[in-house]
Amino acid sequence: MKETLEGLENGSVDMVIGTHRLLSKNVKFRQLGLVIIDEEQRFGVEHKEKLKELKTNVDILSMSATPIPRTLEMAITGIREMSTLATPPEERHPILTYIGGYSEKQVAAAIRRELIREGQVFFVHNRVSTIEAVANQLAELVPEARIAVAHGQMSEGALEQVVVDFWERKFDVLISTTIIETGIDIPNANTLIVDRAENFGLSQLHQIRGRVGRSRERAYAYFFYDPSKPLTETAHDRLATIAQNNELGAGMQVALKDLEIRGAGNLLGGEQSGHIAGVGFDLYLRMIGEAVSEFKGIKTESPAELKLELPVDAHIPNTYVDSERLRLEAYHKLSAASGERGTRAQLDAILAELEDRYGAAPDPVKNLIDVTELRQKANRLGLKDFNVLGLQAKLQPVDLTESEQVRIASLYQGTKYLQSAQTLLITAPRDENFEPLRDTAIIQWAWGLLAKVFSNTESSKNDQA
């Protein structure tokens, strides 16, 4: 160790392979040029900060089958460059994946099926306190199987001996914790059984599944959950994702779903996962994209977006959809459908999906659908500003001839048209009690206003059609 450290400092060592020990303060490099990080998802924020401090202008290559959400998001937005390896080694087969409630009968059948073809089995039980009891239970279920136990609380020598014995086929079944997640390559082990899979993260499940299927033999992965307890929505999403993405090279799809479930975290802070609370996801991505383009010296012109402000209670209440992630997902779908090419049919489909999952939609959700339809119309008309706040309603840009100005002034009292700014100002509507219109009433009034102001535009479009 001492000779290696001295070699790094004086330059006699060209390449060093090590663990987190290389990030220690007493490790000095004479001229560091390239850092390769394997299994990037196992590095925490503190480790990555130390990597940045090693030396400026160092090329860093991070490798992972399932990147941390923030790392993947940085690659997608252009902050980092990304390459994907989708071509599997020759003669490899997709791992057949089964998801279901824990069943002793299925466990015994899976183990015996592997023993018949003279293979070996990984059984993952991630609780050291009960792992011996599980081993005894399996010994009763499959008495002909030779069973070994491995976990992180064993001594280093004992743990190494168990793994070596399993490699040499002295045991048929290795019951272990998640210590087998990385660094284990046993081609003869082609059946994986995971107990209480609902408690594992998505990237963990994918990494553990990668312990089998490393030879020409067909591999099987069984992810069992506790049938006596209902699955949480997040756990269901994780298990469904791992079942759907079982083809070779599916790591990218799994990582993207993990990003969707866990969120991208904080770009400038310590969180490597978590959803964005301060700004919408679309706005966040656009801001990041603009910042990256500016850093690269690429000039970008952001198109002006419609500013639509109405006194309407339009949102998805927490009491209707309690999951922040699922609310963000619904908002994202509505945002995607709000452009000039959006249709009412798209909005009805989104509403039908919400009501199918969560029951009858409350008024704020219905208002949100109607406001989004109004936004579609305003986008088609080319408006950039449409608001009804305070005493006036404002539309811009609006190009009116003198005759059109007279016509609109006769329809709405207090009309003002600023020709240089192409801005139309109209007195905001009120009800019989002289209170400002709100919610459904103001949405209907806004539709009528657009129809009257742009009547010539609509008729000319119909004539062209």
Short mmCIF file of C-alpha atoms in Angstrom, two decimals:
data_model
loop_
_atom_site.label_atom_id
_atom_site.label_comp_id
_atom_site.label_asym_id
_atom_site.label_seq_id
_atom_site.Cartn_x
_atom_site.Cartn_y
_atom_site.Cartn_z
CA MET A 1 0.00 0.00 0.00
CA LYS A 2 2.75 2.45 0.95
CA GLU A 3 4.66 1.76 -2.28
CA THR A 4 1.49 2.30 -4.33
CA LEU A 5 0.76 5.65 -2.68
CA GLU A 6 4.33 6.80 -3.22
CA GLY A 7 4.14 5.70 -6.86
CA LEU A 8 0.97 7.72 -7.41
CA GLU A 9 2.60 10.81 -5.95
CA ASN A 10 5.89 10.57 -7.89
CA GLY A 11 4.30 9.36 -11.13
CA SER A 12 5.89 5.90 -11.32
CA VAL A 13 2.40 4.34 -11.19
CA ASP A 14 0.41 4.99 -14.38
CA MET A 15 -2.88 3.38 -13.39
CA VAL A 16 -4.36 2.39 -10.05
CA ILE A 17 -7.47 0.27 -9.39
CA GLY A 18 -8.99 0.76 -5.97
CA THR A 19 -12.02 1.28 -3.76
CA HIS A 20 -13.19 4.45 -2.01
CA ARG A 21 -9.76 4.42 -0.35
CA LEU A 22 -8.47 6.40 -3.34
CA LEU A 23 -10.58 9.35 -2.17
CA SER A 24 -8.71 9.64 1.14
CA LYS A 25 -6.87 12.87 1.91
CA ASN A 26 -3.44 11.21 2.02
CA VAL A 27 -3.75 9.91 -1.57
CA LYS A 28 -2.03 12.34 -3.94
CA PHE A 29 -1.71 12.12 -7.72
CA ARG A 30 1.17 13.58 -9.68
CA GLN A 31 -0.79 14.17 -12.88
CA LEU A 32 -4.31 12.79 -12.79
CA GLY A 33 -6.01 12.80 -16.20
CA LEU A 34 -8.78 10.17 -16.19
CA VAL A 35 -11.07 8.77 -13.49
CA ILE A 36 -13.23 5.72 -14.30
CA ILE A 37 -16.02 5.03 -11.81
CA ASP A 38 -17.58 1.58 -11.96
CA GLU A 39 -20.97 1.00 -10.32
CA GLU A 40 -21.62 4.74 -10.08
CA GLN A 41 -24.89 4.21 -8.23
CA ARG A 42 -22.95 3.03 -5.15
CA PHE A 43 -21.21 6.39 -4.70
CA GLY A 44 -22.79 8.96 -2.41
CA VAL A 45 -22.74 12.75 -2.67
CA GLU A 46 -19.68 13.09 -0.40
CA HIS A 47 -17.67 10.71 -2.57
CA LYS A 48 -18.59 12.60 -5.73
CA GLU A 49 -17.65 15.93 -4.16
CA LYS A 50 -14.23 14.50 -3.32
CA LEU A 51 -13.85 13.33 -6.92
CA LYS A 52 -14.43 16.90 -8.08
CA GLU A 53 -11.73 18.12 -5.69
CA LEU A 54 -9.09 15.68 -6.93
CA LYS A 55 -8.01 17.95 -9.75
CA THR A 56 -9.55 20.34 -12.25
CA ASN A 57 -9.91 19.41 -15.93
CA VAL A 58 -9.98 15.68 -15.22
CA ASP A 59 -12.01 13.47 -17.56
CA ILE A 60 -14.50 11.33 -15.62
CA LEU A 61 -16.18 8.22 -17.05
CA SER A 62 -19.01 6.87 -14.88
CA MET A 63 -20.41 3.41 -15.60
CA SER A 64 -23.62 1.93 -14.24
CA ALA A 65 -26.39 -0.44 -15.26
CA THR A 66 -28.84 1.73 -13.29
CA PRO A 67 -27.60 5.31 -12.79
CA ILE A 68 -28.77 7.42 -9.85
CA PRO A 69 -31.77 9.54 -10.98
CA ARG A 70 -29.86 12.83 -10.78
CA THR A 71 -26.98 11.44 -12.85
CA LEU A 72 -29.37 10.19 -15.54
CA GLU A 73 -31.28 13.47 -15.55
CA MET A 74 -28.02 15.42 -16.00
CA ALA A 75 -27.24 13.25 -19.02
CA ILE A 76 -30.71 13.68 -20.53
CA THR A 77 -30.60 17.48 -20.16
CA GLY A 78 -27.17 17.70 -21.76
CA ILE A 79 -25.09 18.57 -18.70
CA ARG A 80 -23.25 15.28 -19.12
CA GLU A 81 -22.58 13.25 -22.23
CA MET A 82 -24.07 9.77 -22.31
CA SER A 83 -23.42 6.57 -24.24
CA THR A 84 -25.46 3.40 -23.91
CA LEU A 85 -24.40 -0.21 -24.44
CA ALA A 86 -27.41 -2.14 -25.69
CA THR A 87 -25.72 -5.09 -27.40
CA PRO A 88 -25.49 -8.13 -25.09
CA PRO A 89 -22.73 -10.75 -25.21
CA GLU A 90 -23.27 -13.55 -27.71
CA GLU A 91 -25.55 -16.48 -26.84
CA ARG A 92 -27.13 -14.71 -23.87
CA HIS A 93 -30.87 -15.07 -23.29
CA PRO A 94 -33.36 -12.71 -21.62
CA ILE A 95 -34.03 -13.60 -17.98
CA LEU A 96 -37.54 -14.98 -17.51
CA THR A 97 -39.00 -12.92 -14.67
CA TYR A 98 -41.89 -13.89 -12.40
CA ILE A 99 -43.63 -11.56 -9.91
CA GLY A 100 -46.04 -12.89 -7.30
CA GLY A 101 -46.91 -13.50 -3.68
CA TYR A 102 -44.53 -15.71 -1.70
CA SER A 103 -45.37 -19.40 -2.09
CA GLU A 104 -43.36 -22.25 -0.55
CA LYS A 105 -44.60 -24.55 -3.30
CA GLN A 106 -43.26 -22.27 -6.04
CA VAL A 107 -39.97 -21.74 -4.20
CA ALA A 108 -39.42 -25.49 -3.87
CA ALA A 109 -40.35 -26.08 -7.52
CA ALA A 110 -37.96 -23.35 -8.72
CA ILE A 111 -35.05 -24.76 -6.69
CA ARG A 112 -35.69 -28.36 -7.81
CA ARG A 113 -35.96 -27.27 -11.46
CA GLU A 114 -32.49 -25.73 -11.22
CA LEU A 115 -31.05 -28.75 -9.40
CA ILE A 116 -32.34 -31.08 -12.14
CA ARG A 117 -30.18 -29.27 -14.70
CA GLU A 118 -27.25 -29.28 -12.23
CA GLY A 119 -27.36 -25.53 -11.70
CA GLN A 120 -27.23 -23.33 -8.59
CA VAL A 121 -29.61 -20.89 -6.94
CA PHE A 122 -29.32 -17.44 -5.36
CA PHE A 123 -31.90 -16.82 -2.63
CA VAL A 124 -31.94 -13.20 -1.41
CA HIS A 125 -33.32 -12.49 2.05
CA ASN A 126 -32.21 -9.06 3.24
CA ARG A 127 -32.61 -9.51 7.02
CA VAL A 128 -29.64 -10.87 8.91
CA SER A 129 -31.74 -11.47 12.04
CA THR A 130 -33.98 -14.02 10.29
CA ILE A 131 -31.70 -15.35 7.57
CA GLU A 132 -30.82 -18.54 9.52
CA ALA A 133 -34.51 -19.27 10.07
CA VAL A 134 -35.11 -18.93 6.33
CA ALA A 135 -32.20 -21.31 5.68
CA ASN A 136 -33.76 -23.91 8.01
CA GLN A 137 -37.12 -23.46 6.30
CA LEU A 138 -35.59 -24.05 2.85
CA ALA A 139 -33.73 -27.11 4.15
CA GLU A 140 -37.09 -28.60 5.13
CA LEU A 141 -38.69 -27.66 1.81
CA VAL A 142 -35.86 -29.03 -0.33
CA PRO A 143 -33.87 -31.47 1.85
CA GLU A 144 -31.74 -32.67 -1.07
CA ALA A 145 -30.30 -29.16 -1.62
CA ARG A 146 -26.98 -28.17 -0.07
CA ILE A 147 -27.54 -24.72 1.46
CA ALA A 148 -25.06 -22.01 2.51
CA VAL A 149 -25.62 -18.60 4.13
CA ALA A 150 -23.72 -15.35 3.43
CA HIS A 151 -24.21 -11.86 4.87
CA GLY A 152 -22.22 -8.75 5.72
CA GLN A 153 -21.95 -9.43 9.45
CA MET A 154 -19.84 -12.52 8.89
CA SER A 155 -16.07 -12.26 9.23
CA GLU A 156 -14.22 -11.45 6.03
CA GLY A 157 -12.54 -14.85 5.91
CA ALA A 158 -15.76 -16.81 6.54
CA LEU A 159 -17.66 -14.80 3.92
CA GLU A 160 -14.94 -15.30 1.33
CA GLN A 161 -14.84 -19.04 2.03
CA VAL A 162 -18.61 -19.39 1.55
CA VAL A 163 -18.47 -17.59 -1.81
CA VAL A 164 -15.49 -19.69 -2.93
CA ASP A 165 -17.26 -22.90 -1.90
CA PHE A 166 -20.37 -21.82 -3.81
CA TRP A 167 -18.20 -21.08 -6.86
CA GLU A 168 -16.68 -24.55 -6.59
CA ARG A 169 -20.22 -26.03 -6.49
CA LYS A 170 -19.95 -27.36 -2.96
CA PHE A 171 -23.37 -25.79 -2.31
CA ASP A 172 -26.53 -25.69 -4.42
CA VAL A 173 -28.29 -22.71 -2.83
CA LEU A 174 -26.70 -19.53 -1.48
CA ILE A 175 -28.99 -17.61 0.87
CA SER A 176 -27.64 -14.08 1.20
CA THR A 177 -28.43 -10.42 1.74
CA THR A 178 -27.89 -7.82 -0.98
CA ILE A 179 -24.11 -8.22 -0.72
CA ILE A 180 -24.36 -10.26 -3.95
CA GLU A 181 -25.77 -7.19 -5.75
CA THR A 182 -22.46 -6.46 -7.48
CA GLY A 183 -19.12 -8.19 -8.01
CA ILE A 184 -20.43 -11.77 -8.09
CA ASP A 185 -20.04 -13.70 -11.35
CA ILE A 186 -21.05 -17.36 -11.09
CA PRO A 187 -22.12 -18.66 -14.53
CA ASN A 188 -23.58 -21.88 -13.11
CA ALA A 189 -26.11 -19.97 -10.94
CA ASN A 190 -29.13 -19.35 -13.15
CA THR A 191 -32.09 -19.16 -10.78
CA LEU A 192 -32.68 -16.15 -8.54
CA ILE A 193 -35.31 -15.98 -5.78
CA VAL A 194 -35.87 -12.66 -3.98
CA ASP A 195 -37.89 -12.66 -0.78
CA ARG A 196 -39.87 -9.50 0.18
CA ALA A 197 -39.06 -7.89 -3.17
CA GLU A 198 -41.44 -5.01 -2.42
CA ASN A 199 -38.85 -3.61 0.01
CA PHE A 200 -36.13 -3.24 -2.63
CA GLY A 201 -35.43 -0.26 -4.86
CA LEU A 202 -35.86 -0.56 -8.61
CA SER A 203 -32.14 -0.28 -9.34
CA GLN A 204 -31.45 -2.89 -6.64
CA LEU A 205 -33.88 -5.33 -8.23
CA HIS A 206 -32.27 -4.86 -11.64
CA GLN A 207 -28.75 -5.23 -10.25
CA ILE A 208 -29.65 -8.38 -8.30
CA ARG A 209 -31.34 -9.90 -11.34
CA GLY A 210 -28.06 -9.41 -13.17
CA ARG A 211 -26.42 -12.05 -10.96
CA VAL A 212 -28.04 -14.76 -13.08
CA GLY A 213 -28.15 -15.30 -16.83
CA ARG A 214 -24.38 -14.91 -17.20
CA SER A 215 -23.94 -18.01 -19.35
CA ARG A 216 -25.65 -19.77 -22.26
CA GLU A 217 -28.29 -21.32 -19.97
CA ARG A 218 -31.76 -19.81 -19.69
CA ALA A 219 -32.06 -17.95 -16.37
CA TYR A 220 -35.09 -17.48 -14.12
CA ALA A 221 -35.79 -14.68 -11.61
CA TYR A 222 -38.58 -14.89 -9.02
CA PHE A 223 -39.53 -11.73 -7.13
CA PHE A 224 -41.87 -12.59 -4.28
CA TYR A 225 -43.76 -10.09 -2.11
CA ASP A 226 -45.61 -10.60 1.17
CA PRO A 227 -49.15 -11.64 0.13
CA SER A 228 -50.55 -10.78 3.57
CA LYS A 229 -49.89 -7.05 3.10
CA PRO A 230 -51.21 -4.77 0.34
CA LEU A 231 -48.56 -3.43 -2.03
CA THR A 232 -47.98 0.32 -2.01
CA GLU A 233 -48.42 2.10 -5.33
CA THR A 234 -44.69 2.75 -5.59
CA ALA A 235 -43.81 -0.87 -4.84
CA HIS A 236 -46.32 -2.02 -7.46
CA ASP A 237 -44.75 0.33 -10.03
CA ARG A 238 -41.26 -0.99 -9.25
CA LEU A 239 -42.25 -4.65 -9.57
CA ALA A 240 -44.29 -4.01 -12.72
CA THR A 241 -41.32 -2.22 -14.28
CA ILE A 242 -38.88 -5.02 -13.49
CA ALA A 243 -41.31 -7.56 -14.97
CA GLN A 244 -41.91 -5.58 -18.17
CA ASN A 245 -38.24 -4.78 -18.82
CA ASN A 246 -36.61 -8.20 -18.79
CA GLU A 247 -34.97 -8.13 -22.21
CA LEU A 248 -31.20 -7.84 -22.58
CA GLY A 249 -29.99 -4.24 -22.45
CA ALA A 250 -33.11 -3.01 -20.62
CA GLY A 251 -31.12 -1.09 -18.01
CA MET A 252 -31.81 2.25 -19.68
CA GLN A 253 -35.58 1.75 -19.55
CA VAL A 254 -35.36 0.68 -15.91
CA ALA A 255 -33.25 3.73 -15.03
CA LEU A 256 -35.68 6.08 -16.78
CA LYS A 257 -38.60 4.59 -14.83
CA ASP A 258 -36.57 4.93 -11.63
CA LEU A 259 -36.06 8.60 -12.50
CA GLU A 260 -39.82 8.98 -13.00
CA ILE A 261 -40.67 7.26 -9.70
CA ARG A 262 -38.03 8.85 -7.47
CA GLY A 263 -37.57 12.21 -9.18
CA ALA A 264 -34.35 13.86 -10.31
CA GLY A 265 -33.33 15.38 -6.99
CA ASN A 266 -31.51 18.68 -6.58
CA LEU A 267 -29.08 19.67 -9.32
CA LEU A 268 -27.05 21.98 -7.06
CA GLY A 269 -27.68 20.37 -3.68
CA GLY A 270 -27.11 17.05 -1.99
CA GLU A 271 -30.29 15.21 -2.94
CA GLN A 272 -29.73 12.60 -5.67
CA SER A 273 -33.44 11.85 -5.98
CA GLY A 274 -36.73 13.64 -5.23
CA HIS A 275 -39.33 15.61 -7.18
CA ILE A 276 -39.12 19.26 -8.17
CA ALA A 277 -41.39 21.36 -5.97
CA GLY A 278 -40.56 24.97 -6.84
CA VAL A 279 -41.04 24.92 -10.61
CA GLY A 280 -42.82 22.67 -13.06
CA PHE A 281 -40.83 19.87 -14.67
CA ASP A 282 -41.19 21.27 -18.22
CA LEU A 283 -40.02 24.72 -17.12
CA TYR A 284 -37.15 23.15 -15.21
CA LEU A 285 -35.98 21.17 -18.24
CA ARG A 286 -36.21 24.24 -20.46
CA MET A 287 -34.20 26.34 -17.99
CA ILE A 288 -31.52 23.66 -17.77
CA GLY A 289 -31.43 23.29 -21.55
CA GLU A 290 -31.01 27.05 -22.01
CA ALA A 291 -28.23 27.16 -19.41
CA VAL A 292 -26.37 24.27 -21.06
CA SER A 293 -26.71 25.89 -24.51
CA GLU A 294 -25.42 29.18 -23.15
CA PHE A 295 -22.44 27.42 -21.54
CA LYS A 296 -21.65 25.74 -24.88
CA GLY A 297 -21.95 29.04 -26.72
CA ILE A 298 -25.06 28.01 -28.64
CA LYS A 299 -27.56 30.81 -29.17
CA THR A 300 -31.15 29.81 -28.57
CA GLU A 301 -34.32 31.79 -29.06
CA SER A 302 -37.05 30.70 -26.69
CA PRO A 303 -40.50 31.11 -28.22
CA ALA A 304 -42.80 33.32 -26.17
CA GLU A 305 -45.34 31.19 -24.32
CA LEU A 306 -48.95 32.00 -23.67
CA LYS A 307 -49.59 33.70 -20.34
CA LEU A 308 -53.13 32.73 -19.35
CA GLU A 309 -54.46 34.04 -16.05
CA LEU A 310 -58.08 33.70 -14.97
CA PRO A 311 -59.79 33.80 -11.55
CA VAL A 312 -60.40 30.06 -11.65
CA ASP A 313 -59.77 27.40 -9.01
CA ALA A 314 -58.08 24.93 -11.37
CA HIS A 315 -55.78 22.31 -9.86
CA ILE A 316 -55.53 18.67 -8.77
CA PRO A 317 -56.20 18.59 -5.01
CA ASN A 318 -54.03 16.48 -2.69
CA THR A 319 -57.23 14.94 -1.37
CA TYR A 320 -58.03 13.62 -4.86
CA VAL A 321 -54.56 12.36 -5.88
CA ASP A 322 -52.40 12.06 -2.78
CA SER A 323 -49.21 11.01 -4.59
CA GLU A 324 -47.02 13.95 -5.60
CA ARG A 325 -45.49 11.91 -8.41
CA LEU A 326 -48.88 10.99 -9.87
CA ARG A 327 -50.09 14.60 -9.67
CA LEU A 328 -46.96 15.70 -11.54
CA GLU A 329 -47.62 12.98 -14.11
CA ALA A 330 -51.19 14.26 -14.67
CA TYR A 331 -50.01 17.87 -14.94
CA HIS A 332 -47.39 16.77 -17.45
CA LYS A 333 -50.03 15.08 -19.63
CA LEU A 334 -52.21 18.21 -19.53
CA SER A 335 -49.22 20.39 -20.39
CA ALA A 336 -48.38 18.17 -23.36
CA ALA A 337 -51.98 18.48 -24.62
CA SER A 338 -52.26 22.27 -24.18
CA GLY A 339 -50.56 23.26 -27.45
CA GLU A 340 -52.25 24.52 -30.60
CA ARG A 341 -52.54 20.94 -31.90
CA GLY A 342 -54.22 19.71 -28.74
CA THR A 343 -57.83 18.54 -28.87
CA ARG A 344 -60.74 18.24 -26.48
CA ALA A 345 -60.67 14.47 -27.08
CA GLN A 346 -57.19 14.31 -25.53
CA LEU A 347 -58.40 16.18 -22.46
CA ASP A 348 -61.46 13.94 -22.14
CA ALA A 349 -59.17 10.89 -22.25
CA ILE A 350 -57.01 12.34 -19.45
CA LEU A 351 -60.11 13.10 -17.37
CA ALA A 352 -61.50 9.60 -17.98
CA GLU A 353 -58.21 8.07 -16.84
CA LEU A 354 -58.21 10.16 -13.65
CA GLU A 355 -61.82 9.24 -12.85
CA ASP A 356 -61.15 5.58 -13.57
CA ARG A 357 -58.28 5.56 -11.04
CA TYR A 358 -59.50 8.01 -8.39
CA GLY A 359 -63.26 8.35 -8.78
CA ALA A 360 -65.43 11.29 -9.84
CA ALA A 361 -63.34 14.41 -10.44
CA PRO A 362 -63.94 17.40 -8.14
CA ASP A 363 -64.72 20.85 -9.58
CA PRO A 364 -61.09 22.12 -9.49
CA VAL A 365 -60.04 19.22 -11.74
CA LYS A 366 -62.92 19.84 -14.17
CA ASN A 367 -61.98 23.53 -14.21
CA LEU A 368 -58.39 22.55 -14.98
CA ILE A 369 -59.55 20.53 -17.99
CA ASP A 370 -61.69 23.45 -19.24
CA VAL A 371 -58.87 25.99 -18.75
CA THR A 372 -56.50 23.71 -20.68
CA GLU A 373 -59.01 23.58 -23.55
CA LEU A 374 -59.16 27.38 -23.47
CA ARG A 375 -55.36 27.44 -23.61
CA GLN A 376 -55.46 25.22 -26.70
CA LYS A 377 -57.78 27.74 -28.39
CA ALA A 378 -55.65 30.74 -27.37
CA ASN A 379 -52.53 29.03 -28.71
CA ARG A 380 -54.23 28.37 -32.05
CA LEU A 381 -55.15 32.07 -32.25
CA GLY A 382 -51.54 33.06 -31.60
CA LEU A 383 -52.18 34.86 -28.30
CA LYS A 384 -49.25 35.43 -25.95
CA ASP A 385 -51.12 37.18 -23.15
CA PHE A 386 -54.71 36.54 -22.06
CA ASN A 387 -55.62 37.50 -18.53
CA VAL A 388 -58.71 38.58 -16.65
CA LEU A 389 -57.45 39.94 -13.36
CA GLY A 390 -58.63 43.01 -11.48
CA LEU A 391 -60.72 45.51 -13.41
CA GLN A 392 -59.62 44.67 -16.93
CA ALA A 393 -59.28 41.79 -19.36
CA LYS A 394 -56.23 41.88 -21.61
CA LEU A 395 -55.54 40.18 -24.95
CA GLN A 396 -52.29 40.42 -26.88
CA PRO A 397 -51.34 40.40 -29.71
CA VAL A 398 -54.58 41.35 -31.45
CA ASP A 399 -54.54 42.95 -34.92
CA LEU A 400 -57.79 44.87 -35.44
CA THR A 401 -58.96 47.03 -38.31
CA GLU A 402 -60.84 50.26 -37.53
CA SER A 403 -64.19 48.64 -38.30
CA GLU A 404 -63.38 45.72 -35.97
CA GLN A 405 -62.43 48.15 -33.22
CA VAL A 406 -65.80 49.88 -33.55
CA ARG A 407 -67.64 46.53 -33.55
CA ILE A 408 -65.93 45.28 -30.37
CA ALA A 409 -66.38 48.66 -28.64
CA SER A 410 -70.14 48.35 -29.25
CA LEU A 411 -70.15 44.87 -27.69
CA TYR A 412 -68.01 45.57 -24.61
CA GLN A 413 -68.05 48.78 -22.59
CA GLY A 414 -64.77 50.45 -21.69
CA THR A 415 -62.89 48.88 -24.62
CA LYS A 416 -59.41 50.27 -25.34
CA TYR A 417 -57.19 49.23 -28.22
CA LEU A 418 -53.47 50.07 -28.16
CA GLN A 419 -52.53 49.67 -31.81
CA SER A 420 -48.76 50.07 -31.36
CA ALA A 421 -48.70 47.25 -28.79
CA GLN A 422 -51.50 45.26 -30.48
CA THR A 423 -53.19 45.06 -27.08
CA LEU A 424 -56.92 44.93 -26.44
CA LEU A 425 -58.21 46.02 -23.01
CA ILE A 426 -61.80 45.29 -21.97
CA THR A 427 -63.63 45.93 -18.71
CA ALA A 428 -63.70 42.71 -16.70
CA PRO A 429 -67.18 41.15 -16.36
CA ARG A 430 -69.22 41.11 -13.15
CA ASP A 431 -72.34 39.27 -12.00
CA GLU A 432 -75.67 40.76 -10.89
CA ASN A 433 -74.16 41.54 -7.47
CA PHE A 434 -71.25 43.38 -9.15
CA GLU A 435 -68.84 40.66 -8.05
CA PRO A 436 -66.12 39.49 -10.47
CA LEU A 437 -67.02 36.33 -12.38
CA ARG A 438 -65.13 33.22 -11.31
CA ASP A 439 -64.56 29.59 -12.26
CA THR A 440 -67.05 28.21 -14.81
CA ALA A 441 -68.69 31.60 -15.42
CA ILE A 442 -65.44 33.37 -16.34
CA ILE A 443 -64.36 30.45 -18.55
CA GLN A 444 -67.62 30.69 -20.52
CA TRP A 445 -67.23 34.47 -20.79
CA ALA A 446 -63.65 34.04 -22.05
CA TRP A 447 -64.83 31.65 -24.77
CA GLY A 448 -67.42 34.19 -25.88
CA LEU A 449 -64.82 36.97 -25.92
CA LEU A 450 -62.46 34.98 -28.15
CA ALA A 451 -65.31 34.09 -30.52
CA LYS A 452 -66.33 37.75 -30.94
CA VAL A 453 -62.85 39.27 -31.14
CA PHE A 454 -61.56 36.71 -33.61
CA SER A 455 -64.76 36.11 -35.57
CA ASN A 456 -63.19 37.31 -38.82
CA THR A 457 -60.11 35.15 -38.24
CA GLU A 458 -62.21 32.05 -37.66
CA SER A 459 -64.43 32.71 -40.67
CA SER A 460 -61.41 33.24 -42.94
CA LYS A 461 -59.95 29.92 -41.76
CA ASN A 462 -63.23 28.19 -42.51
CA ASP A 463 -63.29 29.75 -45.98
CA GLN A 464 -59.77 28.49 -46.66
CA ALA A 465 -60.72 25.02 -45.45
#
